[in-house]
GROMACS .gro file of C-alpha atoms in nm:
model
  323
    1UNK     CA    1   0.000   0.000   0.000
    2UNK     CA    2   0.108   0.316  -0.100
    3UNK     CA    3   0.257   0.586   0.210
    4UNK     CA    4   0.194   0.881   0.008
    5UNK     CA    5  -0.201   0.862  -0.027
    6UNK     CA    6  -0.521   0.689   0.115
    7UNK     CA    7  -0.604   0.353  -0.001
    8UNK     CA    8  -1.023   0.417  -0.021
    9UNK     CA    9  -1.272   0.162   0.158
   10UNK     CA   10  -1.604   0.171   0.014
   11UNK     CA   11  -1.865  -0.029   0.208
   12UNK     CA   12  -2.237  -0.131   0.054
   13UNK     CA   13  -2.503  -0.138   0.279
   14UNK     CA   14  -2.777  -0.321   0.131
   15UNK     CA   15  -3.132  -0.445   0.314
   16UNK     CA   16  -3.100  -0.629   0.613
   17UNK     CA   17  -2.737  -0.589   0.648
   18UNK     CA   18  -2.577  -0.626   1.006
   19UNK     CA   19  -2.474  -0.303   1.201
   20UNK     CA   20  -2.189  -0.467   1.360
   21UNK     CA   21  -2.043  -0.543   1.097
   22UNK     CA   22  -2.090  -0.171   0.925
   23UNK     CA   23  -1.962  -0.112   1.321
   24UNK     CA   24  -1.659  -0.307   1.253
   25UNK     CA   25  -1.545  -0.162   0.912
   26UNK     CA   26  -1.623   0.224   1.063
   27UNK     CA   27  -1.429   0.151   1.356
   28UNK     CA   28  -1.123   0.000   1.182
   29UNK     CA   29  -1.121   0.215   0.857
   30UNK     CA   30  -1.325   0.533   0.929
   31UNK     CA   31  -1.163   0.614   1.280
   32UNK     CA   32  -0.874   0.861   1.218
   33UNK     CA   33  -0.561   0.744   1.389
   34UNK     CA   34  -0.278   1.083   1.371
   35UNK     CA   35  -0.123   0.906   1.661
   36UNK     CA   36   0.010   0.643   1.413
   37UNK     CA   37   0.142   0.893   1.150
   38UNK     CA   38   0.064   0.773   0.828
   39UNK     CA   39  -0.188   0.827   0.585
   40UNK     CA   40  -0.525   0.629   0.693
   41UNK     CA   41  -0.788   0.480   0.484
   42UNK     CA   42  -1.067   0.678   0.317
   43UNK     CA   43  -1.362   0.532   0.469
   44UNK     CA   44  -1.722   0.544   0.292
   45UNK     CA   45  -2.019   0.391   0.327
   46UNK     CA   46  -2.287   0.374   0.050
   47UNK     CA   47  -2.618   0.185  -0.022
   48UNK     CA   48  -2.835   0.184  -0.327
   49UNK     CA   49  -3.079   0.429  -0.181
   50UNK     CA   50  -3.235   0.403   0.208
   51UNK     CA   51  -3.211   0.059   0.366
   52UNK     CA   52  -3.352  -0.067   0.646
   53UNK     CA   53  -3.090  -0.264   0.864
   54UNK     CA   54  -3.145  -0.620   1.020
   55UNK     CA   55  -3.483  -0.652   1.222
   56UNK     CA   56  -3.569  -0.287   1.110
   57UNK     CA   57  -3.348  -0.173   1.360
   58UNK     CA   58  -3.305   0.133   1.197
   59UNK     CA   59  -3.294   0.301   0.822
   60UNK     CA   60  -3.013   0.415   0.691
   61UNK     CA   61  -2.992   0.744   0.429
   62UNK     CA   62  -2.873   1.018   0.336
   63UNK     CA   63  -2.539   0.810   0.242
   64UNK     CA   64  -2.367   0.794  -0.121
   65UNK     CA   65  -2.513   0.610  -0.367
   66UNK     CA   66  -2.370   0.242  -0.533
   67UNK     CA   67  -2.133   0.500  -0.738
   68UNK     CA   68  -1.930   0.542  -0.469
   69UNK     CA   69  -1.746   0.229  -0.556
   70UNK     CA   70  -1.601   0.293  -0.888
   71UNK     CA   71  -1.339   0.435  -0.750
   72UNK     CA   72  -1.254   0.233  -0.425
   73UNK     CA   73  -0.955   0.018  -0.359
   74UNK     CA   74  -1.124  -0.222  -0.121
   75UNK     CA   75  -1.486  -0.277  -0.142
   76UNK     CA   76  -1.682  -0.434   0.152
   77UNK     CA   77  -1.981  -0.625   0.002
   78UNK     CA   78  -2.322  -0.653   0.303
   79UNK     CA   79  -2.380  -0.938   0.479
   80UNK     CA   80  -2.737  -1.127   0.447
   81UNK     CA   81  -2.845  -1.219   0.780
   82UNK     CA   82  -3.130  -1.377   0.599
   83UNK     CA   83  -2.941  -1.591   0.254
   84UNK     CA   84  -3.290  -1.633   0.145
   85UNK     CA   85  -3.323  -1.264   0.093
   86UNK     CA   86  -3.163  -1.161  -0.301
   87UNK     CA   87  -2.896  -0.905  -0.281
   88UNK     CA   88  -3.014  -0.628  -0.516
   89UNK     CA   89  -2.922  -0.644  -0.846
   90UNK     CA   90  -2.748  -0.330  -0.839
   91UNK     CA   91  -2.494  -0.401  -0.567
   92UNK     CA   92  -2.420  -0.709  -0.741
   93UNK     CA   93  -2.357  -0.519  -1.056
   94UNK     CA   94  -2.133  -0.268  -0.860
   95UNK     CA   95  -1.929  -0.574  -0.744
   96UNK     CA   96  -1.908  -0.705  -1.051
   97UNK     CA   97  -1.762  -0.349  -1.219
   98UNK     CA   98  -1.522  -0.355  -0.893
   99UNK     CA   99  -1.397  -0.674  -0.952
  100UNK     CA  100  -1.354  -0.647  -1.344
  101UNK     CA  101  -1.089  -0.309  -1.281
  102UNK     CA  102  -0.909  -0.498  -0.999
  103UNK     CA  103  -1.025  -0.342  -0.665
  104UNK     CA  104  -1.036  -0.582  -0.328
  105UNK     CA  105  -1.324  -0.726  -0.230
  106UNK     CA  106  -1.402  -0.845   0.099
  107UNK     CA  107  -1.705  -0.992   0.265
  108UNK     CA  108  -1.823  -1.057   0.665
  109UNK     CA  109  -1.974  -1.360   0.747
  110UNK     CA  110  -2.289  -1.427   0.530
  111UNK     CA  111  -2.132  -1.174   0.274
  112UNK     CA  112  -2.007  -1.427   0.119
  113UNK     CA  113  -2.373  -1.538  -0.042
  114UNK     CA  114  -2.331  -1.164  -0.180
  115UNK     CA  115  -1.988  -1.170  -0.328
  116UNK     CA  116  -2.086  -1.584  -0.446
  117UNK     CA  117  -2.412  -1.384  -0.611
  118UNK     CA  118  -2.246  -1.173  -0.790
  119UNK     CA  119  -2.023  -1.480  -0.951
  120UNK     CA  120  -1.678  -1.369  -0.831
  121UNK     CA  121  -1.620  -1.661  -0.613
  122UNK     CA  122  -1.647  -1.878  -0.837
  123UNK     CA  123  -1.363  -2.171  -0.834
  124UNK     CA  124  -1.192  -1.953  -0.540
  125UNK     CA  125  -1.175  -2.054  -0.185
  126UNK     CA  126  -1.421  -1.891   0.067
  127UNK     CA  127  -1.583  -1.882   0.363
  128UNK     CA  128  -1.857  -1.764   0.571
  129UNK     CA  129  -2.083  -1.865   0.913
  130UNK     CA  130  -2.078  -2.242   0.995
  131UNK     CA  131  -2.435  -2.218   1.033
  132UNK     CA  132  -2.467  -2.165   0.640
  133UNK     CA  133  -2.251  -2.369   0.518
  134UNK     CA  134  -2.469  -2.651   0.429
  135UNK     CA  135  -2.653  -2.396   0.218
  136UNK     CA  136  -2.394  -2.216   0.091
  137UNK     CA  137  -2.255  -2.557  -0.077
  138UNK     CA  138  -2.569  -2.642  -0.237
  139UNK     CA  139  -2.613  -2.256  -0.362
  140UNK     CA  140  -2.258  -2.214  -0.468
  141UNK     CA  141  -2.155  -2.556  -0.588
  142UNK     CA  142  -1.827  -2.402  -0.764
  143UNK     CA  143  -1.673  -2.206  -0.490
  144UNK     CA  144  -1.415  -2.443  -0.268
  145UNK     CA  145  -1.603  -2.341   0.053
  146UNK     CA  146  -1.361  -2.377   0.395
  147UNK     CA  147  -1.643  -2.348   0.666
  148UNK     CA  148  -1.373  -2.423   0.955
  149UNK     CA  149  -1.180  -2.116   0.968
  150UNK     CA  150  -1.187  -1.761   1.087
  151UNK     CA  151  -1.115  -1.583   0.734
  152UNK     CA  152  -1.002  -1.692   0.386
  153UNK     CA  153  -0.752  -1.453   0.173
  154UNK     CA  154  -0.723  -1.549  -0.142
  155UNK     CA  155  -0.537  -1.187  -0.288
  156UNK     CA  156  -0.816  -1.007  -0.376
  157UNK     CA  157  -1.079  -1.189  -0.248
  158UNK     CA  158  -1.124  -1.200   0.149
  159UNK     CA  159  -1.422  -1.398   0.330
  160UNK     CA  160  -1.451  -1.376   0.667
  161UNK     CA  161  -1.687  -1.626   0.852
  162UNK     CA  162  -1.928  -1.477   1.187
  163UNK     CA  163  -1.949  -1.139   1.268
  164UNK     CA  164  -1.652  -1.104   1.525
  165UNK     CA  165  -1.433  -1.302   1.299
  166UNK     CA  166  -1.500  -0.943   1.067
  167UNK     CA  167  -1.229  -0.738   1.313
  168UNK     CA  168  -0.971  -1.094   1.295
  169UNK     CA  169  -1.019  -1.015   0.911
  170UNK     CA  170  -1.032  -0.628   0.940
  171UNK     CA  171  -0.670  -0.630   1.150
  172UNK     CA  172  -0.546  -0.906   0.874
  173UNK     CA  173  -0.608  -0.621   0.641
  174UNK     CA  174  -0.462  -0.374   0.821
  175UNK     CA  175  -0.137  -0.582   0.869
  176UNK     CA  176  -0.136  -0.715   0.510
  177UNK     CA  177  -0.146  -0.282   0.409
  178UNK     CA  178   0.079  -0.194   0.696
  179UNK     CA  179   0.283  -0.408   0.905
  180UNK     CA  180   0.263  -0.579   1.225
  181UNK     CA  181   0.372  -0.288   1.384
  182UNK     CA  182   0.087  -0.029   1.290
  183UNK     CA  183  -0.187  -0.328   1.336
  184UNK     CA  184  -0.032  -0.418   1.704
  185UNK     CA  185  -0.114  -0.043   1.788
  186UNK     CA  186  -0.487  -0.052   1.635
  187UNK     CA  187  -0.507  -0.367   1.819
  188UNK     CA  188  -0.428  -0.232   2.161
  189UNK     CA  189  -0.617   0.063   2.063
  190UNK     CA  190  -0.952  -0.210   1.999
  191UNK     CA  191  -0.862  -0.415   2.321
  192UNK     CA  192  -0.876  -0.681   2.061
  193UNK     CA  193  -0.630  -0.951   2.061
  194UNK     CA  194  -0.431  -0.981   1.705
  195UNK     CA  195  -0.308  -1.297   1.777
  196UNK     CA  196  -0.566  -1.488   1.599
  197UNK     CA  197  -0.498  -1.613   1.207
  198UNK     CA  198  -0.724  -1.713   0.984
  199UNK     CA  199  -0.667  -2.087   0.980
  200UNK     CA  200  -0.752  -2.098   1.355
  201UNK     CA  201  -1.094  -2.281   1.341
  202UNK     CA  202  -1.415  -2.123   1.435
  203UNK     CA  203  -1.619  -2.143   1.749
  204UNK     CA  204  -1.911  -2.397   1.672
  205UNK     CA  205  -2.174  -2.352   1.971
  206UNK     CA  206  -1.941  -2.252   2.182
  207UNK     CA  207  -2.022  -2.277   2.566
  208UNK     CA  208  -2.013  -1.965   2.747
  209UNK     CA  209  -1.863  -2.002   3.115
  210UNK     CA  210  -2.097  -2.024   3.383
  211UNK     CA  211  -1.910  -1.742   3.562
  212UNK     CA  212  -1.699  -1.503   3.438
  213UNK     CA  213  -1.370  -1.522   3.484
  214UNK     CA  214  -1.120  -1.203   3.556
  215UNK     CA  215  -0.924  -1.043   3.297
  216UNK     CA  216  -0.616  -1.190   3.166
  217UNK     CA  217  -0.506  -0.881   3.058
  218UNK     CA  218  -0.212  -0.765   3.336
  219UNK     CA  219  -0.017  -1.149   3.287
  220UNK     CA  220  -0.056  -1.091   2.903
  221UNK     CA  221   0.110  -0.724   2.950
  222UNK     CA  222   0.385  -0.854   3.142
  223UNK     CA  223   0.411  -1.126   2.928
  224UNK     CA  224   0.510  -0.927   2.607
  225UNK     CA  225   0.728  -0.677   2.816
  226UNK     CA  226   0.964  -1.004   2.870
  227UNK     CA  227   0.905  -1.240   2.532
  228UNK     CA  228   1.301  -1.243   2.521
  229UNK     CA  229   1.294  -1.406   2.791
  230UNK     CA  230   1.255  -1.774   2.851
  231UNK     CA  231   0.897  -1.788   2.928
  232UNK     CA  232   0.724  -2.090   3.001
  233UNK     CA  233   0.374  -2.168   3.111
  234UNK     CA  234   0.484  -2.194   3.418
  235UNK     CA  235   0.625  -1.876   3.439
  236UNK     CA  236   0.286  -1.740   3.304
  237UNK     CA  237   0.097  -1.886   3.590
  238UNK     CA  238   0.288  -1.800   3.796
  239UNK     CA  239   0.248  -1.456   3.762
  240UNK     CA  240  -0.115  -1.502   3.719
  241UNK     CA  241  -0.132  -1.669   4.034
  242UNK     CA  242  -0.255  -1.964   4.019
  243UNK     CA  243  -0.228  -2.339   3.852
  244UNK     CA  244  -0.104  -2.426   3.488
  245UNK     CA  245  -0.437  -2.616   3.420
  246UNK     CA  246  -0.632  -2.336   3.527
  247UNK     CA  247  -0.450  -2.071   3.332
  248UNK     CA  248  -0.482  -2.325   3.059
  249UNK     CA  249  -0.904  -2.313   3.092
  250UNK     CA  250  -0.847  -1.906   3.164
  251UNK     CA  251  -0.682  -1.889   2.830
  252UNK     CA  252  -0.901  -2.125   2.634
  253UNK     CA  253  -1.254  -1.930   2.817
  254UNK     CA  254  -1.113  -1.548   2.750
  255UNK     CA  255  -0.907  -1.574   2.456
  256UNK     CA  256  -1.016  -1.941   2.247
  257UNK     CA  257  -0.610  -2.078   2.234
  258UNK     CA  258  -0.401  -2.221   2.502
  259UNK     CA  259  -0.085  -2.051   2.667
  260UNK     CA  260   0.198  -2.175   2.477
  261UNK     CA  261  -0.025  -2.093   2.130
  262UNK     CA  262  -0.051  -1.718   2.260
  263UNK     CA  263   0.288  -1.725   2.357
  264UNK     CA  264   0.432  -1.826   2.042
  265UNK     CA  265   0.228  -1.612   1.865
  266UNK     CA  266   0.313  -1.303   2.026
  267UNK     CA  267   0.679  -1.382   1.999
  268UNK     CA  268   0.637  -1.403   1.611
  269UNK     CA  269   0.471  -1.083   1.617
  270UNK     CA  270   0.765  -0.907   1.788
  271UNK     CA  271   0.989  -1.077   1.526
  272UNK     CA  272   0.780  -0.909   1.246
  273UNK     CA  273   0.785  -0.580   1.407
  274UNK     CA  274   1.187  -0.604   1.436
  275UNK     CA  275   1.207  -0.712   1.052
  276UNK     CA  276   0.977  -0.452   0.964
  277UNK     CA  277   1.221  -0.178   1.155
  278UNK     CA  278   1.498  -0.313   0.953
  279UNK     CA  279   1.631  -0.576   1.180
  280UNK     CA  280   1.871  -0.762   0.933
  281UNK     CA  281   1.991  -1.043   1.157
  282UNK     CA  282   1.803  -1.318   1.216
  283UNK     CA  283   1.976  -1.441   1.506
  284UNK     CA  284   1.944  -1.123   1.651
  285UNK     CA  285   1.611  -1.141   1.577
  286UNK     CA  286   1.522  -1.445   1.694
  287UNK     CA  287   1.698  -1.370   2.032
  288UNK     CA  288   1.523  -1.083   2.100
  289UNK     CA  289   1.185  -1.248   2.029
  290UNK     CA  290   1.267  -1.507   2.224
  291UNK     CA  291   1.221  -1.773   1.961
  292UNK     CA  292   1.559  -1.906   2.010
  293UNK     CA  293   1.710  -1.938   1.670
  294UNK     CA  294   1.700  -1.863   1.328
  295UNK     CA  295   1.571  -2.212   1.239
  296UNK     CA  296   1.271  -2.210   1.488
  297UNK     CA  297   1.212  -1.822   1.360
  298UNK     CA  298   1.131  -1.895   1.034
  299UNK     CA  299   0.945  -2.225   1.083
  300UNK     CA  300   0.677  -2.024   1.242
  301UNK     CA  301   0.734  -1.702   1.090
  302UNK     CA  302   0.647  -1.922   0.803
  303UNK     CA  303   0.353  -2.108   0.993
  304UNK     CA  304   0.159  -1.810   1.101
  305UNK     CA  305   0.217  -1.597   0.815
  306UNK     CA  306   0.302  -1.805   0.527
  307UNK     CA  307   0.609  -1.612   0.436
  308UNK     CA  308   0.950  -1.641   0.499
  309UNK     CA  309   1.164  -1.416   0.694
  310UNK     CA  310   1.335  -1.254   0.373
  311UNK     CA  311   0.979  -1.264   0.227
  312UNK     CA  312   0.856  -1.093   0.482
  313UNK     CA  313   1.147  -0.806   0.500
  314UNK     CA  314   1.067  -0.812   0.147
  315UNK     CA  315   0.653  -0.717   0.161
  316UNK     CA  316   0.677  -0.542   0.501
  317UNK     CA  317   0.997  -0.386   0.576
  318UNK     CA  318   1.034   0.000   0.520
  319UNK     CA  319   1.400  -0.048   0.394
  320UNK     CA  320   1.406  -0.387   0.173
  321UNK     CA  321   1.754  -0.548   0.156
  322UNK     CA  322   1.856  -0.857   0.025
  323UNK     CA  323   1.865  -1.078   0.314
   0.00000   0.00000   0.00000
């Protein structure tokens, strides 16, 4: 993504269309963020005339019409809490004429019956909700549907499955057009956790805890104040206070992953943010992220974000040596 100029986000709203997920988009594209210092996204949202949101919540108008997208870079299709309800044929046109000049197209949870709809799915991988997938198959025999995980990027094409999986996909975005170190600071600006990719499987009927447990929050602060050190779960619970096993269910209730999978996450992340500051040895990397060594850095450098470490300097890095 270009420094010198705003990349624009067009969203449709269309009937019926979640407002958490128009929530999501406004919060992660619209909000302006000086503190970062770099140009933000151009955030609009548009509709094909008033619309009345999910469960006639409320209408939304006086917004830009579908013509707003001809000249977005990213274009957010509406989700259809109902499938059974046709998108109108003039978004689907409008995604069409998006997708034909090349602009990103990206879709929350049942979204994906929108962008399918409009035929640009087809023979690409997707996703959306679990609870659709059965008819999302039989709908859309030609798209290679992945119902299992949080979010599918496929380039230009990005599905995301339920509605919070939209800000796992929204801060995917955000690092894929900025760099693990600008998405760690929306992150901690969301009091969302980045650590989540998109291969991570969704929550199917998920029980809620009978009582809520307390914040993991200060043991995950500490935590990344001291990831070059040799942290162990241990060491994690015993800072939280209490037993391994419980910390274990702590992690697994609050954030859906275990201690050592959080752990080894947020190490990579630190090794992304040193690469991207121009960081050009990886043993010095690797130390400092406490991953050990070069080897075991890019084995899951590689594992949660597909690239390698000079791959990565490569895409990400604001100088971009030859490593």
């Amino acid at each position: 993504m270009s420094q010198g100029s705003s990349h624009r986000v067009v969203m449709i709203v269309d009937r019926g269309s979640n407002p958490f997920e128009m929530g999501v988009a406004t919060e992660l594209f619209g909000l302006r963020r000086p503190e970062l210092g770099i140009p933000w996204y151009d955030f609009t949202l548009c509709a094909p005339g008033p619309v009345a949101m999910h469960a006639g919540m409320f209408t939304m108008s006086g917004i830009p019409g579908l013509e707003a997208v001809e000249g977005a870079d990213t274009v957010i299709v509406p989700n259809r809490p109902d499938p059974d309800n046709a998108p109108d044929e003039r978004v689907l046109a409008a995604i069409r004429g998006a997708a034909a000049r090349g602009a990103r197209l990206v879709s929350f949870c049942t979204g994906a019956f929108t962008l399918a709809a409009a035929g640009v799915l087809d023979g690409r991988p997707a996703t959306t909700h679990w609870r659709w997938a059965d008819l999302f198959r039989a709908r859309f025999p030609s798209v290679r549907l992945e119902p299992g995980v949080l979010f599918v990027d496929d380039g230009d094409v990005l599905t995301a499955a339920g509605s919070a999986a939209a800000l796992d996909l929204g801060l995917h975005l955000v690092r894929r057009d900025h760099g693990a170190e600008v998405v760690n600071a929306v992150s901690r600006r969301l009091v969302f956790a980045v650590h989540r990719d998109g291969g991570q499987r969704q929550f199917v009927e998920r029980p809620v805890p009978a009582i809520p447990d307390t914040s993991l929050a200060p043991v995950l602060a500490w935590a990344q104040e001291h990831l070059d050190q040799p942290l162990t779960v241990a060491d994690l619970a015993a800072r939280a206070a209490t037993s391994a096993a419980t910390l274990h269910r702590r992690f697994q209730a609050e954030l859906g992953t275990t201690p050592l999978a959080w752990l080894n996450a947020e190490r990579v992340a630190l090794a992304c943010r040193l690469i991207e500051r121009g960081e050009l040895r990886l043993e010095a990397v690797a130390r400092a992220s406490g991953l050990g060594t070069p080897a075991n850095l890019r084995t899951r450098l590689r594992r949660q974000t597909g690239l390698s470490p000079s791959a990565y300097r490569a895409r990400f890095a604001a100088s971009r040596p030859e490593v």
